[in-house]
Amino acid sequence: MTIDATTAATTAARPAAQAGTGPGAEGGLTQPRWTHIALPSGDLDASIAFYTSMTPLVVVAERADADGRNAWLSNPGQWETPFVLVLAAFNHSSGSQQGIMKPFAHIGIELPTRADVDAAADRARAAGCLHWEPRDMPDPIGYICAVTDPDGNVIEFSHNQRVFETVRELWGPKR
């Protein structure tokens, strides 16, 4: 497998892990945690190009074996609470659309501003993959739009959806 310049730069920018430290160290994990979602891809290169141009995700790693290839994508620098999108292209299904998240199922990405949601919609509209125009939805949904990836999966961009804040209010330290 070859690693392109983007992957090499992303890998070089990651902080070095210290053996035996952190919540992932052997014996250190005390609670279950969300780690990833994996989606099949009919064209891994097209999917990587889509996610790295339409979302804030970057390639963390790429791997290949006799069965196919995969790529891990995540937010740059999000090492304390990483969540990874795994895209997998299997040789037996190469070239065919693999989307499975239909019609409502989606991946949600919260953005800092309404303008960021509008910019995501503009990029998707120009690329021909806008699924939902930007719109205000009732609380707690917020301001959203959605795009479709090369396999037909839906990716929602939101602002003010308050997912993190809601969980922190319920389970975080009381002030």
mmCIF file of N, CA and C in Angstrom, residues 3-12 58-62:
data_model
loop_
_atom_site.group_PDB
_atom_site.id
_atom_site.type_symbol
_atom_site.label_atom_id
_atom_site.label_comp_id
_atom_site.label_asym_id
_atom_site.label_seq_id
_atom_site.Cartn_x
_atom_site.Cartn_y
_atom_site.Cartn_z
ATOM 1 N N ILE A 3 1.205 5.391 0.669
ATOM 2 C CA ILE A 3 0.597 6.455 1.465
ATOM 3 C C ILE A 3 0.845 7.756 0.727
ATOM 4 N N ASP A 4 -0.241 8.491 0.423
ATOM 5 C CA ASP A 4 -0.091 9.743 -0.304
ATOM 6 C C ASP A 4 0.424 10.849 0.619
ATOM 7 N N ALA A 5 0.712 12.009 0.038
ATOM 8 C CA ALA A 5 1.280 13.120 0.805
ATOM 9 C C ALA A 5 0.333 13.601 1.895
ATOM 10 N N THR A 6 -0.977 13.606 1.621
ATOM 11 C CA THR A 6 -1.948 14.051 2.626
ATOM 12 C C THR A 6 -1.917 13.135 3.834
ATOM 13 N N THR A 7 -1.918 11.818 3.592
ATOM 14 C CA THR A 7 -1.880 10.867 4.695
ATOM 15 C C THR A 7 -0.575 11.004 5.470
ATOM 16 N N ALA A 8 0.528 11.145 4.756
ATOM 17 C CA ALA A 8 1.819 11.279 5.425
ATOM 18 C C ALA A 8 1.856 12.537 6.281
ATOM 19 N N ALA A 9 1.328 13.651 5.757
ATOM 20 C CA ALA A 9 1.318 14.902 6.518
ATOM 21 C C ALA A 9 0.412 14.792 7.734
ATOM 22 N N THR A 10 -0.746 14.167 7.560
ATOM 23 C CA THR A 10 -1.677 14.001 8.675
ATOM 24 C C THR A 10 -1.054 13.126 9.750
ATOM 25 N N THR A 11 -0.412 12.036 9.337
ATOM 26 C CA THR A 11 0.221 11.135 10.286
ATOM 27 C C THR A 11 1.349 11.849 11.022
ATOM 28 N N ALA A 12 2.137 12.635 10.302
ATOM 29 C CA ALA A 12 3.250 13.343 10.925
ATOM 30 C C ALA A 12 2.766 14.388 11.919
ATOM 31 N N VAL A 58 -10.189 14.102 8.040
ATOM 32 C CA VAL A 58 -8.929 13.845 7.346
ATOM 33 C C VAL A 58 -8.608 12.357 7.465
ATOM 34 N N VAL A 59 -7.779 11.878 6.562
ATOM 35 C CA VAL A 59 -7.364 10.477 6.598
ATOM 36 C C VAL A 59 -6.366 10.287 7.736
ATOM 37 N N VAL A 60 -6.660 9.335 8.609
ATOM 38 C CA VAL A 60 -5.777 8.989 9.716
ATOM 39 C C VAL A 60 -4.885 7.817 9.313
ATOM 40 N N ALA A 61 -5.462 6.853 8.598
ATOM 41 C CA ALA A 61 -4.704 5.669 8.183
ATOM 42 C C ALA A 61 -5.386 5.030 6.988
ATOM 43 N N GLU A 62 -4.599 4.342 6.180
ATOM 44 C CA GLU A 62 -5.122 3.514 5.091
ATOM 45 C C GLU A 62 -4.443 2.160 5.186
#
